[in-house]
């Protein structure tokens, strides 16, 4: 299946080592699997079950995947598709930028983009107040809709994982104000908030692609200069 | 934000071109955003809304990400962590393998793995009955739990998109039996079925990692020889 064969296995030792707890055709009747699947499948799922620990959203965007990727990987575009991230400038650490999260007064957000053009992944490594540990990670991937949905354009997936720092600010001493709401207080609204921001992303890219406009813009700071 | 600057933009033309339909701090009061988010956030979400068009599941696995990636990218391991994919052998097309999906009698499944070690993405491009159009795409990614959850191990995400061929078999003439259930009839059970298979993956990798066993095994066909 892979062009690189498995080399580290010792089949004589492994073939006979059973792994406990597997559910496979060898030990489970298809009817039993069907019953188990029927149990797991429900008419509806509570918010905490779907978005409590991980939050993934998906959106179709009528714009070619390489162009969507190229737009996303340029982190300053966060200034137009997010609700409240603005005014990015180099932070002093190469590759890391710092801007304002206007959701809260005097709140700085640090951000580094890690992108992979082949897999079309774009990961935003961010944090409020400090840039040493970028623990708020926004994981995005651009999929060719041609392959996955048999239509032109892109599917964008966006995942966040509930890092423990969402539940407890590791550096409360850096808050601009002791009463400032911590970013983790918004975790339960990530599904909704990211849905609004994904709609912005879709609106921007589809508007420009449809009208033959360039997709990318300069950083606002550069335009203002 | 990116080391590669935006070059294709014409800021003089773009700065003044508004994109209709955006929701941002510039045009939306934070209270209005909060109200919109409260509308979108509900106690529970219907199955079709969450898993109707896209199906993503997530799982924590106590095994290092590079090892989880290396296990997944070797497609013959599908023979142990899936419920019913077995007996893979080269299909004749380089990189594409063919095996049995024992979920249905005499059903062949073709599969090609596309993996990216840097992004740790592993995509299984599959199809029942034929290998010319591999339209069933299982998109997985291995994340370092150290970064996203502040603990050792991995988080694995697994996404499927509802390709139209799930709803209508493009090549019914290739079915081994006209009464054979089409793979798309199982779409609504993907959340459940993939949850069962992800539990297998977790059980295998955690069992071997915990006990210091090699994670990888030889293809069953090779062991049987």
Coordinates of C-alpha atoms in Angstrom, one line a residue:
Chain A
X1 CA 0.0 0.0 0.0
X2 CA 2.9 2.2 0.8
X3 CA 5.9 2.3 -1.5
X4 CA 8.0 2.0 1.7
X5 CA 7.7 -1.4 3.2
X6 CA 7.3 -2.1 6.9
X7 CA 10.8 -2.9 8.1
X8 CA 10.7 -2.7 11.9
X9 CA 8.3 -5.6 12.4
X10 CA 9.2 -9.1 13.6
X11 CA 6.3 -11.1 12.2
X12 CA 7.2 -14.3 14.0
X13 CA 6.8 -12.4 17.3
X14 CA 3.9 -10.3 16.3
X15 CA 1.6 -12.6 14.3
X16 CA 0.8 -14.4 17.6
X17 CA 0.4 -11.4 19.9
X18 CA -3.3 -10.6 20.2
X19 CA -4.4 -7.0 20.9
X20 CA -7.3 -7.0 23.4
X21 CA -10.4 -5.1 22.7
X22 CA -10.6 -5.0 19.0
X23 CA -13.9 -5.1 17.1
X24 CA -13.3 -6.9 13.7
X25 CA -15.1 -9.3 11.4
X26 CA -12.9 -12.0 13.0
X27 CA -14.6 -11.7 16.4
X28 CA -17.8 -9.7 15.7
X29 CA -20.8 -10.8 13.8
X30 CA -21.9 -8.1 11.3
X31 CA -25.3 -8.1 13.1
X32 CA -23.4 -7.3 16.3
X33 CA -21.5 -4.5 14.6
X34 CA -24.8 -3.1 13.2
X35 CA -26.3 -3.2 16.7
X36 CA -23.2 -1.4 18.2
X37 CA -23.4 1.2 15.4
X38 CA -27.1 1.7 16.0
X39 CA -26.3 2.4 19.6
X40 CA -23.7 5.0 18.8
X41 CA -25.9 6.7 16.1
X42 CA -28.4 9.0 17.7
X43 CA -31.0 11.5 16.4
X44 CA -29.0 14.3 18.0
X45 CA -25.8 14.8 20.0
X46 CA -25.3 17.2 23.0
X47 CA -23.1 20.2 22.4
X48 CA -20.4 19.0 24.8
X49 CA -20.2 15.7 23.1
X50 CA -19.6 17.2 19.6
X51 CA -17.7 20.4 20.5
X52 CA -16.5 19.9 24.1
X53 CA -13.0 18.6 23.6
X54 CA -12.4 19.2 19.9
X55 CA -14.1 21.6 17.5
X56 CA -13.9 20.9 13.8
X57 CA -16.0 22.7 11.2
X58 CA -16.1 22.3 7.5
X59 CA -17.0 24.6 4.6
X60 CA -17.2 24.4 0.9
X61 CA -15.6 27.4 -0.9
X62 CA -16.0 28.0 -4.6
X63 CA -12.4 28.9 -5.3
X64 CA -9.5 26.7 -6.4
X65 CA -7.6 24.9 -3.6
X66 CA -4.2 26.2 -4.4
X67 CA -5.5 29.8 -4.3
X68 CA -7.4 29.2 -1.0
X69 CA -4.2 27.7 0.5
X70 CA -2.1 30.6 -0.7
X71 CA -4.5 33.1 0.8
X72 CA -4.7 31.3 4.2
X73 CA -0.9 30.7 4.6
X74 CA -0.4 34.5 4.5
X75 CA -1.3 35.1 8.1
X76 CA -1.9 38.8 7.7
X77 CA -5.1 37.8 5.9
X78 CA -6.4 37.0 9.4
X79 CA -7.0 40.7 9.5
X80 CA -9.8 40.4 7.1
X81 CA -11.4 37.0 7.6
X82 CA -11.4 36.9 11.4
X83 CA -13.9 38.8 13.5
X84 CA -11.4 40.7 15.7
X85 CA -7.6 40.0 14.9
X86 CA -6.1 43.2 13.6
X87 CA -2.9 45.3 13.3
X88 CA -0.3 42.5 12.9
X89 CA 3.4 43.5 12.8
X90 CA 6.6 41.5 13.3
X91 CA 7.0 40.6 17.0
X92 CA 10.8 40.6 17.0
X93 CA 10.9 36.8 17.0
X94 CA 11.5 35.8 13.3
X95 CA 8.3 34.2 11.9
X96 CA 6.1 35.3 14.8
X97 CA 3.8 38.3 14.4
X98 CA 1.9 40.2 17.0
X99 CA -1.4 42.0 16.7
X100 CA -4.5 43.0 18.6
X101 CA -7.5 40.7 19.4
X102 CA -10.1 43.4 19.6
X103 CA -12.5 41.0 21.3
X104 CA -10.9 42.2 24.6
X105 CA -9.4 45.6 25.4
X106 CA -5.6 45.9 25.1
X107 CA -5.2 42.2 24.3
X108 CA -2.2 41.3 22.2
X109 CA -2.2 38.1 20.1
X110 CA 1.0 36.4 19.0
X111 CA 0.9 34.2 15.9
X112 CA 3.1 32.0 13.8
X113 CA 1.9 30.2 10.6
X114 CA 3.1 26.7 9.7
X115 CA 1.9 25.7 6.3
X116 CA 2.5 22.7 4.1
X117 CA 1.9 23.3 0.4
X118 CA 1.7 19.6 -0.5
X119 CA -0.8 18.6 2.2
X120 CA -2.4 22.1 2.0
X121 CA -2.4 22.4 5.8
X122 CA -2.2 25.8 7.4
X123 CA -1.7 25.9 11.2
X124 CA -2.0 29.1 13.1
X125 CA 0.1 28.8 16.3
X126 CA -1.2 31.6 18.6
X127 CA -1.4 32.8 22.1
X128 CA -2.8 35.8 24.0
X129 CA -0.4 38.1 26.0
X130 CA 2.9 36.3 25.3
X131 CA 4.7 34.7 22.3
X132 CA 6.9 32.1 24.1
X133 CA 4.4 29.3 24.2
X134 CA 2.0 29.4 21.2
X135 CA -0.6 27.0 22.6
X136 CA -3.8 28.1 20.8
X137 CA -3.5 26.2 17.6
X138 CA -5.9 26.7 14.7
X139 CA -5.5 23.7 12.4
X140 CA -6.8 24.2 8.9
X141 CA -6.6 22.1 5.7
X142 CA -7.7 22.9 2.2
X143 CA -9.1 19.9 0.3
X144 CA -9.7 19.8 -3.5
X145 CA -13.5 19.6 -3.8
X146 CA -13.0 18.0 -7.2
X147 CA -11.7 14.9 -5.3
X148 CA -13.8 14.8 -2.2
X149 CA -17.1 16.2 -3.6
X150 CA -16.8 15.9 -7.4
X151 CA -17.2 19.6 -7.9
X152 CA -14.8 22.5 -8.5
X153 CA -13.5 24.5 -5.6
X154 CA -12.3 23.7 -2.1
X155 CA -13.4 22.2 1.2
X156 CA -11.8 23.8 4.2
X157 CA -11.6 22.0 7.5
X158 CA -10.8 23.8 10.7
X159 CA -10.0 22.0 14.0
X160 CA -9.2 23.3 17.5
X161 CA -8.3 21.0 20.4
X162 CA -9.1 22.0 24.0
X163 CA -5.6 22.7 25.4
X164 CA -5.7 22.9 29.2
X165 CA -4.6 26.5 29.1
X166 CA -8.1 27.4 27.7
X167 CA -9.4 26.3 31.2
X168 CA -6.6 28.0 33.2
X169 CA -4.6 31.0 32.0
X170 CA -0.9 30.0 32.7
X171 CA 0.2 33.6 32.9
X172 CA -2.5 35.7 34.5
X173 CA 0.2 38.2 35.5
X174 CA 0.4 39.2 31.8
X175 CA -3.3 40.1 31.5
X176 CA -3.7 43.8 30.7
X177 CA -6.4 44.0 33.3
X178 CA -7.2 41.4 36.0
X179 CA -10.9 41.6 34.9
X180 CA -10.1 40.8 31.3
X181 CA -12.1 37.8 30.1
X182 CA -9.8 34.8 29.4
X183 CA -9.9 33.4 25.9
X184 CA -10.9 30.0 27.3
X185 CA -14.2 31.4 28.5
X186 CA -15.1 31.5 24.8
X187 CA -14.3 27.8 24.2
X188 CA -18.0 26.8 24.2
X189 CA -18.6 29.5 21.5
X190 CA -15.8 28.3 19.2
X191 CA -18.2 26.3 17.1
X192 CA -20.4 29.4 16.6
X193 CA -17.6 32.0 16.4
X194 CA -15.5 29.9 13.9
X195 CA -18.6 29.3 11.8
X196 CA -19.1 33.1 11.5
X197 CA -15.4 33.5 10.6
X198 CA -15.5 30.6 8.1
X199 CA -18.4 32.4 6.5
X200 CA -16.2 35.5 6.2
X201 CA -13.5 33.5 4.6
X202 CA -16.0 32.0 2.1
X203 CA -17.5 35.4 1.3
X204 CA -14.1 37.0 0.7
X205 CA -12.7 34.2 -1.5
X206 CA -15.9 33.6 -3.5
X207 CA -16.5 37.3 -4.1
X208 CA -12.9 37.9 -5.4
X209 CA -12.8 34.6 -7.4
X210 CA -16.2 35.2 -9.0
X211 CA -15.3 38.7 -10.0
X212 CA -11.8 38.0 -11.2
X213 CA -10.2 40.1 -8.5
X214 CA -6.8 39.3 -7.0
X215 CA -7.4 37.1 -3.9
X216 CA -4.5 38.4 -1.8
X217 CA -4.2 41.9 -0.2
X218 CA -1.4 43.7 1.4
X219 CA -1.1 43.8 5.2
X220 CA -3.3 46.8 6.4
X221 CA -0.2 48.3 8.1
X222 CA 1.6 48.4 4.8
X223 CA -1.4 50.0 3.0
X224 CA -1.7 52.6 5.8
X225 CA 1.9 53.6 5.5
Chain B
X1 CA 3.1 36.3 9.3
X2 CA 4.4 34.3 6.5
X3 CA 8.0 34.5 5.4
X4 CA 6.7 34.9 1.8
X5 CA 5.1 38.2 1.3
X6 CA 1.9 38.8 -0.6
X7 CA 3.0 39.8 -4.1
X8 CA -0.1 39.6 -6.3
X9 CA -2.2 42.3 -4.6
X10 CA -2.8 45.7 -5.9
X11 CA -3.6 47.5 -2.6
X12 CA -4.8 50.7 -4.3
X13 CA -7.5 48.8 -6.1
X14 CA -8.3 46.4 -3.3
X15 CA -8.3 48.6 -0.2
X16 CA -11.5 50.2 -1.5
X17 CA -13.3 47.1 -2.7
X18 CA -15.7 46.0 0.0
X19 CA -16.7 42.4 0.3
X20 CA -20.4 42.1 1.0
X21 CA -21.6 39.9 3.9
X22 CA -18.7 40.0 6.3
X23 CA -19.2 40.0 10.1
X24 CA -16.3 41.8 11.7
X25 CA -15.7 44.2 14.6
X26 CA -15.8 47.1 12.1
X27 CA -19.5 46.5 11.3
X28 CA -20.8 44.3 14.1
X29 CA -21.2 45.3 17.8
X30 CA -19.6 42.6 20.1
X31 CA -23.1 42.3 21.7
X32 CA -24.5 41.5 18.2
X33 CA -21.8 38.9 17.6
X34 CA -22.6 37.4 21.0
X35 CA -26.3 37.2 20.1
X36 CA -25.4 35.6 16.7
X37 CA -23.2 33.0 18.5
X38 CA -25.9 32.3 21.0
X39 CA -28.2 31.5 18.2
X40 CA -25.8 29.1 16.5
X41 CA -24.9 27.4 19.8
X42 CA -27.6 24.9 20.8
X43 CA -27.9 22.3 23.5
X44 CA -27.8 19.5 20.9
X45 CA -27.4 19.2 17.1
X46 CA -29.3 16.8 14.8
X47 CA -27.3 13.9 13.3
X48 CA -27.7 15.2 9.8
X49 CA -26.4 18.6 10.8
X50 CA -23.2 17.2 12.3
X51 CA -22.5 14.2 10.2
X52 CA -24.7 14.6 7.1
X53 CA -22.3 16.1 4.7
X54 CA -18.9 15.8 6.4
X55 CA -17.9 13.2 9.1
X56 CA -14.9 14.1 11.3
X57 CA -14.0 12.2 14.4
X58 CA -11.1 12.8 16.8
X59 CA -9.2 10.5 19.2
X60 CA -6.4 10.8 21.7
X61 CA -3.8 8.0 21.4
X62 CA -1.1 7.5 23.9
X63 CA 1.7 6.8 21.4
X64 CA 4.2 9.3 19.8
X65 CA 2.9 11.1 16.7
X66 CA 5.8 10.1 14.4
X67 CA 5.1 6.4 15.3
X68 CA 1.4 6.8 14.8
X69 CA 2.0 8.4 11.4
X70 CA 4.4 5.7 10.4
X71 CA 1.9 3.0 11.3
X72 CA -1.0 4.7 9.4
X73 CA 0.9 5.5 6.3
X74 CA 1.6 1.8 5.7
X75 CA -1.8 1.0 4.2
X76 CA -1.6 -2.8 4.8
X77 CA -2.2 -1.9 8.5
X78 CA -5.8 -1.3 7.5
X79 CA -6.0 -5.1 7.7
X80 CA -5.8 -4.9 11.5
X81 CA -7.4 -1.6 12.5
X82 CA -10.4 -1.6 10.2
X83 CA -13.5 -3.8 10.8
X84 CA -13.5 -5.5 7.4
X85 CA -10.7 -4.6 5.0
X86 CA -8.5 -7.6 4.4
X87 CA -6.2 -9.5 2.0
X88 CA -4.5 -6.5 0.3
X89 CA -2.2 -7.3 -2.6
X90 CA -0.8 -5.1 -5.4
X91 CA -3.5 -4.2 -7.9
X92 CA -1.3 -4.0 -11.0
X93 CA -1.3 -0.2 -10.9
X94 CA 1.8 1.0 -9.1
X95 CA 0.9 2.3 -5.6
X96 CA -2.6 1.0 -5.7
X97 CA -3.5 -2.1 -3.8
X98 CA -6.6 -4.2 -3.9
X99 CA -8.2 -6.2 -1.1
X100 CA -11.6 -7.4 0.2
X101 CA -14.2 -5.4 2.1
X102 CA -15.7 -8.3 4.0
X103 CA -18.7 -6.1 4.9
X104 CA -20.2 -7.3 1.7
X105 CA -19.8 -10.6 -0.1
X106 CA -17.2 -10.7 -3.0
X107 CA -16.6 -6.9 -2.7
X108 CA -13.1 -5.7 -3.8
X109 CA -11.7 -2.4 -2.5
X110 CA -8.9 -0.5 -4.3
X111 CA -6.7 1.8 -2.2
X112 CA -3.8 4.2 -2.6
X113 CA -2.2 5.9 0.3
X114 CA -1.0 9.5 0.0
X115 CA 1.0 10.6 3.1
X116 CA 2.9 13.7 4.0
X117 CA 5.4 13.3 6.8
X118 CA 5.8 16.9 7.6
X119 CA 2.1 17.7 8.0
X120 CA 1.5 14.1 9.2
X121 CA -1.5 13.7 6.9
X122 CA -2.4 10.2 5.7
X123 CA -5.1 10.1 3.0
X124 CA -6.6 6.8 1.9
X125 CA -7.9 7.1 -1.6
X126 CA -10.3 4.1 -2.1
X127 CA -13.2 2.7 -4.1
X128 CA -15.3 -0.4 -4.3
X129 CA -15.3 -2.5 -7.4
X130 CA -12.8 -0.5 -9.5
X131 CA -9.5 1.3 -9.2
X132 CA -9.7 3.9 -11.9
X133 CA -11.5 6.6 -9.8
X134 CA -10.6 6.4 -6.1
X135 CA -13.4 8.7 -4.9
X136 CA -13.8 7.3 -1.3
X137 CA -11.2 9.4 0.5
X138 CA -10.4 8.9 4.2
X139 CA -8.5 11.9 5.3
X140 CA -6.5 11.4 8.5
X141 CA -4.0 13.6 10.3
X142 CA -1.8 12.9 13.3
X143 CA -1.3 15.9 15.6
X144 CA 1.3 16.0 18.4
X145 CA -0.8 16.0 21.6
X146 CA 2.1 17.8 23.3
X147 CA 1.3 20.9 21.3
X148 CA -2.5 20.7 21.1
X149 CA -3.4 19.1 24.5
X150 CA -0.2 19.6 26.6
X151 CA 0.3 15.9 27.1
X152 CA 2.4 13.2 25.4
X153 CA 1.0 11.2 22.6
X154 CA -1.1 12.0 19.5
X155 CA -4.5 13.3 18.5
X156 CA -5.8 11.6 15.3
X157 CA -8.4 13.4 13.2
X158 CA -10.4 11.5 10.5
X159 CA -12.6 13.2 8.0
X160 CA -14.8 12.0 5.2
X161 CA -16.7 14.1 2.8
X162 CA -20.0 13.0 1.2
X163 CA -19.0 12.5 -2.4
X164 CA -22.0 12.2 -4.7
X165 CA -21.0 8.6 -5.6
X166 CA -22.0 7.6 -2.1
X167 CA -25.6 8.4 -3.1
X168 CA -25.4 6.8 -6.5
X169 CA -23.1 4.1 -7.6
X170 CA -21.4 5.3 -10.8
X171 CA -20.7 1.8 -12.0
X172 CA -23.5 -0.6 -10.9
X173 CA -22.4 -2.9 -13.7
X174 CA -19.3 -3.8 -11.7
X175 CA -21.2 -5.0 -8.6
X176 CA -20.6 -8.7 -7.9
X177 CA -24.3 -9.1 -7.3
X178 CA -27.1 -6.7 -8.2
X179 CA -28.5 -7.0 -4.7
X180 CA -25.2 -6.1 -3.0
X181 CA -25.7 -3.1 -0.6
X182 CA -23.9 0.0 -1.9
X183 CA -21.2 1.5 0.3
X184 CA -23.2 4.8 0.4
X185 CA -26.0 3.1 2.2
X186 CA -23.7 3.1 5.2
X187 CA -22.9 6.8 5.1
X188 CA -25.2 7.6 8.0
X189 CA -23.3 5.0 10.0
X190 CA -19.9 6.4 9.2
X191 CA -19.7 8.3 12.5
X192 CA -20.4 5.1 14.4
X193 CA -18.4 2.7 12.3
X194 CA -15.4 5.0 12.2
X195 CA -15.6 5.5 15.9
X196 CA -15.4 1.7 16.3
X197 CA -12.4 1.5 13.9
X198 CA -10.7 4.5 15.6
X199 CA -11.1 2.6 18.9
X200 CA -9.3 -0.4 17.2
X201 CA -6.5 1.9 16.1
X202 CA -6.1 3.3 19.6
X203 CA -6.2 -0.1 21.2
X204 CA -3.5 -1.5 18.8
X205 CA -1.1 1.4 19.1
X206 CA -1.5 1.9 22.9
X207 CA -1.1 -1.8 23.6
X208 CA 2.1 -2.1 21.6
X209 CA 3.5 1.2 22.7
X210 CA 2.8 0.5 26.4
X211 CA 4.3 -3.0 26.2
X212 CA 7.4 -1.9 24.2
X213 CA 6.3 -4.0 21.2
X214 CA 7.1 -3.1 17.6
X215 CA 4.1 -1.0 16.3
X216 CA 4.3 -2.2 12.7
X217 CA 3.5 -5.7 11.4
X218 CA 4.0 -7.3 8.0
X219 CA 1.2 -7.6 5.6
X220 CA -0.9 -10.7 6.4
X221 CA -0.3 -12.1 2.9
X222 CA 3.5 -11.9 3.5
X223 CA 3.2 -13.7 6.9
X224 CA 1.0 -16.4 5.4
X225 CA 3.5 -17.1 2.6

